[in-house]
Structures are given as C-alpha cells and as structure tokens.
PDB file of C-alpha atoms in Angstrom:
ATOM      1  CA  UNK A  20     103.341  85.653 -50.239  1.00 51.00           C
ATOM      2  CA  UNK A  21     100.582  87.896 -51.596  1.00 53.00           C
ATOM      3  CA  UNK A  22     100.640  88.098 -55.922  1.00 50.00           C
ATOM      4  CA  UNK A  23      98.993  90.381 -58.088  1.00 49.00           C
ATOM      5  CA  UNK A  24      96.179  88.951 -60.995  1.00 49.00           C
ATOM      6  CA  UNK A  25      96.230  90.857 -64.429  1.00 49.00           C
ATOM      7  CA  UNK A  26      93.180  92.804 -63.172  1.00 52.00           C
ATOM      8  CA  UNK A  27      95.216  93.947 -60.298  1.00 51.00           C
ATOM      9  CA  UNK A  28      93.563  92.456 -57.641  1.00 51.00           C
ATOM     10  CA  UNK A  29      95.364  90.581 -55.087  1.00 51.00           C
ATOM     11  CA  UNK A  30      95.637  87.002 -53.733  1.00 50.00           C
ATOM     12  CA  UNK A  31      96.397  85.348 -50.987  1.00 51.00           C
ATOM     13  CA  UNK A  32      98.705  81.811 -51.646  1.00 53.00           C
ATOM     14  CA  UNK A  33      97.271  79.064 -49.859  1.00 51.00           C
ATOM     15  CA  UNK A  34      99.230  75.816 -49.051  1.00 52.00           C
ATOM     16  CA  UNK A  35      98.206  72.441 -49.993  1.00 53.00           C
ATOM     17  CA  UNK A  36      96.634  70.920 -47.635  1.00 53.00           C
ATOM     18  CA  UNK A  37      99.183  67.953 -46.767  1.00 53.00           C
ATOM     19  CA  UNK A  38      96.937  64.851 -46.375  1.00 52.00           C
ATOM     20  CA  UNK A  39      96.851  62.845 -43.524  1.00 52.00           C
ATOM     21  CA  UNK A  40      96.432  58.625 -43.192  1.00 53.00           C
ATOM     22  CA  UNK A  41      93.288  57.334 -41.698  1.00 51.00           C
ATOM     23  CA  UNK A  42      93.066  56.775 -38.576  1.00 50.00           C
ATOM     24  CA  UNK A  43      91.070  53.629 -36.539  1.00 48.00           C
ATOM     25  CA  UNK A  44      90.151  53.241 -33.052  1.00 50.00           C
ATOM     26  CA  UNK A  45      91.959  50.793 -32.007  1.00 50.00           C
ATOM     27  CA  UNK A  46      91.146  48.672 -28.642  1.00 48.00           C
ATOM     28  CA  UNK A  47      93.919  48.059 -26.439  1.00 48.00           C
ATOM     29  CA  UNK A  48      93.755  44.334 -25.688  1.00 49.00           C
ATOM     30  CA  UNK A  49      93.173  43.710 -22.229  1.00 50.00           C
ATOM     31  CA  UNK A  50      93.108  40.386 -20.735  1.00 50.00           C
ATOM     32  CA  UNK A  51      89.760  37.894 -20.768  1.00 52.00           C
ATOM     33  CA  UNK A  52      87.728  38.245 -17.785  1.00 48.00           C
ATOM     34  CA  UNK A  53      86.994  34.228 -18.879  1.00 42.00           C
ATOM     35  CA  UNK A  54      90.767  33.412 -19.011  1.00 49.00           C
ATOM     36  CA  UNK A  55      91.557  35.101 -15.616  1.00 46.00           C
ATOM     37  CA  UNK A  56      88.847  32.810 -13.882  1.00 44.00           C
ATOM     38  CA  UNK A  57      90.142  29.718 -15.641  1.00 39.00           C
ATOM     39  CA  UNK A  58      93.928  30.362 -14.717  1.00 45.00           C
ATOM     40  CA  UNK A  59      92.748  31.452 -11.238  1.00 46.00           C
ATOM     41  CA  UNK A  60      91.218  27.887 -11.324  1.00 44.00           C
ATOM     42  CA  UNK A  61      93.843  26.277 -12.798  1.00 43.00           C
ATOM     43  CA  UNK A  62      96.115  27.543  -9.878  1.00 48.00           C
ATOM     44  CA  UNK A  63      93.314  26.969  -7.306  1.00 39.00           C
ATOM     45  CA  UNK A  64      93.930  22.940  -8.533  1.00 41.00           C
ATOM     46  CA  UNK A  65      97.438  23.080  -8.106  1.00 47.00           C
ATOM     47  CA  UNK A  66      97.737  23.510  -4.605  1.00 48.00           C
ATOM     48  CA  UNK A  67      95.368  21.694  -3.520  1.00 42.00           C
ATOM     49  CA  UNK A  68      96.384  18.851  -5.763  1.00 46.00           C
ATOM     50  CA  UNK A  69     100.391  19.957  -3.664  1.00 48.00           C
ATOM     51  CA  UNK A  70      97.816  20.126  -0.251  1.00 45.00           C
ATOM     52  CA  UNK A  71      96.641  16.596  -1.077  1.00 46.00           C
ATOM     53  CA  UNK A  72     100.594  15.206  -1.669  1.00 47.00           C
ATOM     54  CA  UNK A  73     101.683  16.877   1.379  1.00 49.00           C
ATOM     55  CA  UNK A  74      98.720  15.974   3.497  1.00 50.00           C
ATOM     56  CA  UNK A  75      96.072  13.682   1.316  1.00 52.00           C
ATOM     57  CA  UNK A  76      95.517   9.727   1.539  1.00 65.00           C
ATOM     58  CA  UNK A  77      98.231   8.729  -0.112  1.00 72.00           C
ATOM     59  CA  UNK A  78     100.734   9.959   2.809  1.00 72.00           C
ATOM     60  CA  UNK A  79      98.174   8.665   5.584  1.00 86.00           C
ATOM     61  CA  UNK A  80      97.547   5.340   3.729  1.00 88.00           C
ATOM     62  CA  UNK A  81     101.236   5.144   3.735  1.00 91.00           C
ATOM     63  CA  UNK A  82     101.444   5.986   7.241  1.00 92.00           C
ATOM     64  CA  UNK A  83      98.971   3.325   8.672  1.00 92.00           C
ATOM     65  CA  UNK A  84     100.401   0.649   6.593  1.00 93.00           C
ATOM     66  CA  UNK A  85     103.532   1.152   8.505  1.00 95.00           C
ATOM     67  CA  UNK A  86     101.817   1.447  11.519  1.00 96.00           C
ATOM     68  CA  UNK A  87      99.707  -1.784  10.908  1.00 95.00           C
ATOM     69  CA  UNK A  88     103.798  -3.394   9.588  1.00 96.00           C
ATOM     70  CA  UNK A  89     104.715  -2.689  13.478  1.00 97.00           C
ATOM     71  CA  UNK A  90     101.574  -4.201  15.486  1.00 97.00           C
ATOM     72  CA  UNK A  91     102.255  -7.198  13.247  1.00 96.00           C
ATOM     73  CA  UNK A  92     105.825  -7.626  13.985  1.00 98.00           C
ATOM     74  CA  UNK A  93     105.180  -6.933  17.887  1.00 98.00           C
ATOM     75  CA  UNK A  94     102.644  -9.413  17.579  1.00 97.00           C
ATOM     76  CA  UNK A  95     104.257 -12.038  15.779  1.00 97.00           C
ATOM     77  CA  UNK A  96     107.250 -11.423  18.326  1.00 98.00           C
ATOM     78  CA  UNK A  97     104.789 -12.376  21.484  1.00 98.00           C
ATOM     79  CA  UNK A  98     103.604 -15.617  19.848  1.00 98.00           C
ATOM     80  CA  UNK A  99     106.909 -17.025  19.023  1.00 98.00           C
ATOM     81  CA  UNK A 100     108.715 -15.742  21.983  1.00 98.00           C
ATOM     82  CA  UNK A 101     105.322 -17.160  24.151  1.00 98.00           C
ATOM     83  CA  UNK A 102     105.404 -20.652  22.201  1.00 98.00           C
ATOM     84  CA  UNK A 103     109.078 -20.963  22.790  1.00 98.00           C
ATOM     85  CA  UNK A 104     109.713 -20.228  25.858  1.00 98.00           C
ATOM     86  CA  UNK A 105     106.311 -22.520  26.774  1.00 98.00           C
ATOM     87  CA  UNK A 106     108.338 -25.660  24.876  1.00 97.00           C
ATOM     88  CA  UNK A 107     111.055 -24.837  26.948  1.00 97.00           C
ATOM     89  CA  UNK A 108     109.104 -25.114  30.197  1.00 97.00           C
ATOM     90  CA  UNK A 109     107.005 -28.517  28.940  1.00 96.00           C
ATOM     91  CA  UNK A 110     111.214 -30.380  28.355  1.00 96.00           C
ATOM     92  CA  UNK A 111     112.644 -28.288  31.206  1.00 95.00           C
ATOM     93  CA  UNK A 112     109.849 -27.864  34.829  1.00 95.00           C
ATOM     94  CA  UNK A 113     107.845 -30.081  36.505  1.00 90.00           C
ATOM     95  CA  UNK A 114     105.097 -29.464  38.752  1.00 88.00           C
ATOM     96  CA  UNK A 115     107.090 -28.494  41.447  1.00 92.00           C
ATOM     97  CA  UNK A 116     107.965 -25.240  42.466  1.00 93.00           C
ATOM     98  CA  UNK A 117     111.103 -23.609  41.365  1.00 93.00           C
ATOM     99  CA  UNK A 118     112.396 -20.297  43.534  1.00 93.00           C
ATOM    100  CA  UNK A 119     113.582 -17.829  41.243  1.00 93.00           C
ATOM    101  CA  UNK A 120     113.396 -14.500  43.935  1.00 93.00           C
ATOM    102  CA  UNK A 121     112.183 -15.678  47.245  1.00 88.00           C
ATOM    103  CA  UNK A 122     108.830 -16.580  47.179  1.00 87.00           C
ATOM    104  CA  UNK A 123     108.123 -13.596  45.136  1.00 92.00           C
ATOM    105  CA  UNK A 124     108.759 -15.285  42.093  1.00 95.00           C
ATOM    106  CA  UNK A 125     108.907 -18.762  40.783  1.00 95.00           C
ATOM    107  CA  UNK A 126     109.076 -21.589  38.625  1.00 96.00           C
ATOM    108  CA  UNK A 127     106.027 -23.794  38.164  1.00 95.00           C
ATOM    109  CA  UNK A 128     104.868 -25.964  35.005  1.00 96.00           C
ATOM    110  CA  UNK A 129     101.019 -25.708  35.337  1.00 94.00           C
ATOM    111  CA  UNK A 130      98.217 -27.230  32.574  1.00 94.00           C
ATOM    112  CA  UNK A 131      95.330 -24.037  33.186  1.00 90.00           C
ATOM    113  CA  UNK A 132      92.473 -25.489  31.233  1.00 88.00           C
ATOM    114  CA  UNK A 133      90.631 -22.381  32.917  1.00 77.00           C
ATOM    115  CA  UNK A 134      91.440 -18.273  32.487  1.00 72.00           C
ATOM    116  CA  UNK A 135      93.782 -16.692  34.586  1.00 62.00           C
ATOM    117  CA  UNK A 136      93.542 -17.235  37.972  1.00 53.00           C
ATOM    118  CA  UNK A 137      91.916 -20.125  37.242  1.00 58.00           C
ATOM    119  CA  UNK A 138      88.740 -18.728  36.285  1.00 64.00           C
ATOM    120  CA  UNK A 139      86.283 -20.479  34.190  1.00 63.00           C
ATOM    121  CA  UNK A 140      88.356 -23.789  34.244  1.00 65.00           C
ATOM    122  CA  UNK A 141      85.081 -25.647  33.151  1.00 66.00           C
ATOM    123  CA  UNK A 142      84.346 -23.694  30.190  1.00 72.00           C
ATOM    124  CA  UNK A 143      87.017 -24.113  27.799  1.00 75.00           C
ATOM    125  CA  UNK A 144      85.227 -24.124  24.501  1.00 80.00           C
ATOM    126  CA  UNK A 145      83.576 -21.176  25.960  1.00 82.00           C
ATOM    127  CA  UNK A 146      87.278 -19.121  26.267  1.00 81.00           C
ATOM    128  CA  UNK A 147      88.207 -20.374  22.920  1.00 84.00           C
ATOM    129  CA  UNK A 148      85.715 -18.631  21.284  1.00 88.00           C
ATOM    130  CA  UNK A 149      86.086 -15.337  23.219  1.00 87.00           C
ATOM    131  CA  UNK A 150      89.848 -15.181  22.553  1.00 87.00           C
ATOM    132  CA  UNK A 151      88.840 -15.946  18.720  1.00 91.00           C
ATOM    133  CA  UNK A 152      86.699 -12.881  18.971  1.00 92.00           C
ATOM    134  CA  UNK A 153      89.281 -10.358  20.117  1.00 89.00           C
ATOM    135  CA  UNK A 154      91.338 -11.448  17.396  1.00 91.00           C
ATOM    136  CA  UNK A 155      88.682 -10.758  15.137  1.00 93.00           C
ATOM    137  CA  UNK A 156      88.343  -7.502  17.124  1.00 93.00           C
ATOM    138  CA  UNK A 157      92.029  -6.596  17.094  1.00 90.00           C
ATOM    139  CA  UNK A 158      92.291  -7.254  13.258  1.00 89.00           C
ATOM    140  CA  UNK A 159      89.496  -4.843  12.306  1.00 91.00           C
ATOM    141  CA  UNK A 160      90.688  -1.833  14.467  1.00 91.00           C
ATOM    142  CA  UNK A 161      94.132  -2.008  13.168  1.00 87.00           C
ATOM    143  CA  UNK A 162      92.460  -0.282  10.350  1.00 86.00           C
ATOM    144  CA  UNK A 163      92.059   2.549  11.649  1.00 90.00           C
ATOM    145  CA  UNK A 164      95.406   2.524  13.227  1.00 92.00           C
ATOM    146  CA  UNK A 165      97.087   6.424  13.419  1.00 93.00           C
ATOM    147  CA  UNK A 166      99.857   6.554  16.371  1.00 94.00           C
ATOM    148  CA  UNK A 167     102.494   4.515  17.430  1.00 96.00           C
ATOM    149  CA  UNK A 168     101.738   4.089  20.923  1.00 96.00           C
ATOM    150  CA  UNK A 169      97.840   2.193  19.895  1.00 96.00           C
ATOM    151  CA  UNK A 170     100.080   0.490  17.703  1.00 96.00           C
ATOM    152  CA  UNK A 171     102.580  -1.160  20.060  1.00 97.00           C
ATOM    153  CA  UNK A 172      99.661  -1.682  22.613  1.00 97.00           C
ATOM    154  CA  UNK A 173      97.527  -3.057  20.361  1.00 96.00           C
ATOM    155  CA  UNK A 174     100.613  -5.354  18.618  1.00 96.00           C
ATOM    156  CA  UNK A 175     101.104  -6.842  22.228  1.00 97.00           C
ATOM    157  CA  UNK A 176      97.366  -7.513  23.325  1.00 95.00           C
ATOM    158  CA  UNK A 177      97.094  -9.157  19.577  1.00 95.00           C
ATOM    159  CA  UNK A 178     100.107 -11.502  20.980  1.00 96.00           C
ATOM    160  CA  UNK A 179      98.916 -12.725  23.716  1.00 95.00           C
ATOM    161  CA  UNK A 180      95.302 -13.418  22.729  1.00 93.00           C
ATOM    162  CA  UNK A 181      97.043 -15.092  19.404  1.00 95.00           C
ATOM    163  CA  UNK A 182      99.670 -16.912  22.526  1.00 95.00           C
ATOM    164  CA  UNK A 183      96.854 -18.771  24.664  1.00 93.00           C
ATOM    165  CA  UNK A 184      94.488 -19.515  21.819  1.00 92.00           C
ATOM    166  CA  UNK A 185      97.131 -21.925  19.643  1.00 95.00           C
ATOM    167  CA  UNK A 186      97.686 -23.578  22.998  1.00 94.00           C
ATOM    168  CA  UNK A 187      93.823 -23.654  23.087  1.00 91.00           C
ATOM    169  CA  UNK A 188      92.988 -24.746  19.724  1.00 92.00           C
ATOM    170  CA  UNK A 189      96.607 -27.246  19.496  1.00 93.00           C
ATOM    171  CA  UNK A 190      97.088 -28.878  22.897  1.00 92.00           C
ATOM    172  CA  UNK A 191      95.352 -31.813  24.919  1.00 90.00           C
ATOM    173  CA  UNK A 192      92.784 -32.703  25.505  1.00 88.00           C
ATOM    174  CA  UNK A 193      92.336 -32.175  22.016  1.00 87.00           C
ATOM    175  CA  UNK A 194      91.116 -29.122  19.821  1.00 89.00           C
ATOM    176  CA  UNK A 195      89.540 -26.067  21.206  1.00 82.00           C
ATOM    177  CA  UNK A 196      89.653 -27.697  25.128  1.00 86.00           C
ATOM    178  CA  UNK A 197      93.211 -27.035  24.869  1.00 90.00           C
ATOM    179  CA  UNK A 198      94.977 -26.599  28.357  1.00 92.00           C
ATOM    180  CA  UNK A 199      97.097 -23.200  28.411  1.00 94.00           C
ATOM    181  CA  UNK A 200     100.792 -23.522  29.177  1.00 95.00           C
ATOM    182  CA  UNK A 201     101.545 -21.873  32.887  1.00 95.00           C
ATOM    183  CA  UNK A 202     105.035 -21.940  33.638  1.00 96.00           C
ATOM    184  CA  UNK A 203     105.930 -18.300  35.853  1.00 95.00           C
ATOM    185  CA  UNK A 204     104.439 -18.329  39.361  1.00 94.00           C
ATOM    186  CA  UNK A 205     103.748 -14.996  41.195  1.00 93.00           C
ATOM    187  CA  UNK A 206     104.236 -15.930  45.247  1.00 90.00           C
ATOM    188  CA  UNK A 207     101.099 -17.555  45.631  1.00 85.00           C
ATOM    189  CA  UNK A 208      98.672 -15.459  43.291  1.00 87.00           C
ATOM    190  CA  UNK A 209      98.607 -17.555  40.383  1.00 88.00           C
ATOM    191  CA  UNK A 210     100.768 -18.762  37.879  1.00 92.00           C
ATOM    192  CA  UNK A 211     101.539 -17.916  34.157  1.00 93.00           C
ATOM    193  CA  UNK A 212     103.501 -17.309  30.900  1.00 96.00           C
ATOM    194  CA  UNK A 213     104.949 -14.469  28.361  1.00 97.00           C
ATOM    195  CA  UNK A 214     101.370 -14.290  26.468  1.00 95.00           C
ATOM    196  CA  UNK A 215     100.049 -13.087  30.154  1.00 94.00           C
ATOM    197  CA  UNK A 216     102.740 -10.759  30.613  1.00 95.00           C
ATOM    198  CA  UNK A 217     102.132  -9.093  27.384  1.00 96.00           C
ATOM    199  CA  UNK A 218      98.266  -8.574  27.512  1.00 95.00           C
ATOM    200  CA  UNK A 219      98.742  -7.008  31.366  1.00 95.00           C
ATOM    201  CA  UNK A 220     101.403  -4.499  29.629  1.00 97.00           C
ATOM    202  CA  UNK A 221      99.269  -3.685  26.887  1.00 97.00           C
ATOM    203  CA  UNK A 222      96.201  -3.245  29.395  1.00 96.00           C
ATOM    204  CA  UNK A 223      98.091  -0.999  31.056  1.00 97.00           C
ATOM    205  CA  UNK A 224      99.080   1.145  27.666  1.00 98.00           C
ATOM    206  CA  UNK A 225      95.294   1.092  26.861  1.00 97.00           C
ATOM    207  CA  UNK A 226      94.451   2.485  30.344  1.00 97.00           C
ATOM    208  CA  UNK A 227      96.723   5.269  29.858  1.00 97.00           C
ATOM    209  CA  UNK A 228      95.989   6.451  26.214  1.00 97.00           C
ATOM    210  CA  UNK A 229      91.825   6.519  27.053  1.00 96.00           C
ATOM    211  CA  UNK A 230      92.881   8.166  30.238  1.00 96.00           C
ATOM    212  CA  UNK A 231      95.177  10.414  28.316  1.00 95.00           C
ATOM    213  CA  UNK A 232      92.100  11.214  25.417  1.00 95.00           C
ATOM    214  CA  UNK A 233      93.891   9.363  22.604  1.00 95.00           C
ATOM    215  CA  UNK A 234      92.417   7.516  20.107  1.00 94.00           C
ATOM    216  CA  UNK A 235      93.404   4.605  18.191  1.00 93.00           C
ATOM    217  CA  UNK A 236      93.615   7.409  14.846  1.00 91.00           C
ATOM    218  CA  UNK A 237      96.188   9.507  17.232  1.00 90.00           C
ATOM    219  CA  UNK A 238      93.340  12.379  17.371  1.00 92.00           C
ATOM    220  CA  UNK A 239      92.700  13.372  21.345  1.00 89.00           C
ATOM    221  CA  UNK A 240      89.525  14.600  22.661  1.00 76.00           C
ATOM    222  CA  UNK A 241      90.074  18.481  22.783  1.00 63.00           C
ATOM    223  CA  UNK A 242      91.554  18.544  18.796  1.00 58.00           C
ATOM    224  CA  UNK A 243      87.853  17.045  18.488  1.00 54.00           C
ATOM    225  CA  UNK A 244      86.528  19.756  20.270  1.00 54.00           C
ATOM    226  CA  UNK A 245      88.471  22.156  18.874  1.00 55.00           C
ATOM    227  CA  UNK A 246      87.671  21.175  15.356  1.00 54.00           C
ATOM    228  CA  UNK A 247      83.719  21.268  16.195  1.00 52.00           C
ATOM    229  CA  UNK A 248      83.958  25.205  17.612  1.00 53.00           C
ATOM    230  CA  UNK A 249      86.107  25.425  14.446  1.00 53.00           C
ATOM    231  CA  UNK A 250      83.773  24.625  11.854  1.00 53.00           C
ATOM    232  CA  UNK A 251      80.814  26.410  14.453  1.00 51.00           C
ATOM    233  CA  UNK A 252      81.886  29.724  13.573  1.00 53.00           C
ATOM    234  CA  UNK A 253      83.066  28.900   9.735  1.00 50.00           C
ATOM    235  CA  UNK A 254      86.147  28.126  10.245  1.00 49.00           C
ATOM    236  CA  UNK A 255      88.217  25.082   9.391  1.00 48.00           C
ATOM    237  CA  UNK A 256      89.348  22.490  12.501  1.00 44.00           C
ATOM    238  CA  UNK A 257      92.330  21.260  13.675  1.00 45.00           C
ATOM    239  CA  UNK A 258      91.933  18.151  11.751  1.00 44.00           C
ATOM    240  CA  UNK A 259      94.639  14.756  13.585  1.00 48.00           C
ATOM    241  CA  UNK A 260      97.143  16.140  16.305  1.00 45.00           C
ATOM    242  CA  UNK A 261     101.007  15.552  15.941  1.00 47.00           C
ATOM    243  CA  UNK A 262     100.871  11.583  16.435  1.00 50.00           C
ATOM    244  CA  UNK A 263     104.691  12.579  18.335  1.00 47.00           C
ATOM    245  CA  UNK A 264     103.290  14.778  20.500  1.00 49.00           C
ATOM    246  CA  UNK A 265      99.644  12.839  21.522  1.00 47.00           C
ATOM    247  CA  UNK A 266     102.482   9.551  22.047  1.00 54.00           C
ATOM    248  CA  UNK A 267     104.603  11.348  24.033  1.00 51.00           C
ATOM    249  CA  UNK A 268     102.286  13.062  26.103  1.00 49.00           C
ATOM    250  CA  UNK A 269     100.557   9.113  26.309  1.00 48.00           C
ATOM    251  CA  UNK A 270     104.589   7.894  27.724  1.00 48.00           C
ATOM    252  CA  UNK A 271     104.944  10.920  29.556  1.00 47.00           C
TER     253      UNK A 271
END
C-alpha cells in the first residue's frame, strides 16, 4: 500500500523477502552395477549347484554303486548255485546218463579238463589264465556301469566265469589244472553246468545290447551322434540316454 513521506513523496511498500532454505541437489540412490553383477553370479551359482545336486556326480555315483551291487549280487548267486549243484552232482550222479526229457536232456557226471564241447582238453593252464583275465576285465568294466541290463548281463557272466574258475583252481588233479564238473547233458552234443547256462544267457544279452547300440554306461549310439551335432551347432548335447528307455528297448 503506498505511503506519504514528510516531503510529500509517495513510497511503495515492499514486502520483505521470505528467507528460503538452501537447497542441494541430492542424487537418487541407484543400484551399483558391480553389486548387480555379484548378485547375478550368486544366482547362477545357486542354479548350477541345484543342477549338480539333481544331475551331478553324486547322483551318478550312487546309481553306479547300486548297479555294481546288483552285478555282485547276481554273480554271487550264480557262483553259489553253481557250486552247490556241482556238489550235488558229485554226490548223486555217475558216468551213466539219466534221461530227463527223452534224448533231449539228461544228467551225466563228467570231469572236463577243457572248455565247452571238450575243446582244448590239454590246455587247462591256458584256460585258467583266460578265466582269470576275463574276471579282471569284468571288474574293470563294472566301474563304468550305467545300465541295469548291462549289470545283469555282466553279473551272469562274472558268476559263470568264477564258477568254472573255482573248479580249475581247487579240484583234482591240482591247482590251476582242475577239471570242471559238468552234469547237464544236452542231446548228444555236450555236457555243461549251471555256470555255462549263466554264461550263455549273458552272451545273448550282450549281443542284444550291442545290436541296440546300448553302451555299458547306459548311453546309446544315436545319443552320442546327437551330442556331436549339438556341439557343432553351439548347443549342449543331450548327454546320457534315459536308462529305463535304453534297457526297455533292449529287452523289447
């Protein structure tokens, strides 16, 4: 509002300036890129750890141990059954054939110094060394087991090999020269034992698995080809085939 000074001049009232608080520019906090990278790496590590827990070596190792236990159980069962049946044959049978199913199947005690079909009757030492080598190879192969059907096949093969090896090591006429006890007569072809049956069944399973392309570790040939194609395209391979599918295909 204008006011009059003593000399007659008018003045204009000026409102006092309102004091203002000093302001400072404050940056809005933002996430540190380094912290974000660290957090991202932690998440990746957690995901990788979870994947290893689900599909990593500990799980593979547990599965392999179960398969090895299955192999050993089958081999032990075949060995025990073979030796018990041979003890029964020695106590019960003689060199005369006893017919079970006409001329097709019979019982007859035979002390065989050679291999099946009376092959290599004068090479008992060599056959003993071969049997030992077979057992060693089977034990080494068992370290790569990843297939149930292969575990069964190798268990039968190992049990049969051990059954006849025991005869060669402990029976007459002496160590590593012992004669194998045979007592199951097939027509007029040859005389065998329980260990021989296990070996023949194992051989059939091995042929079937190889024909199907199933490896001892459970992988299949086409899976390996897919892995190679995926790596060439920059994509991860499929890895191992599902064992149940591989074994089911082998049995089918």
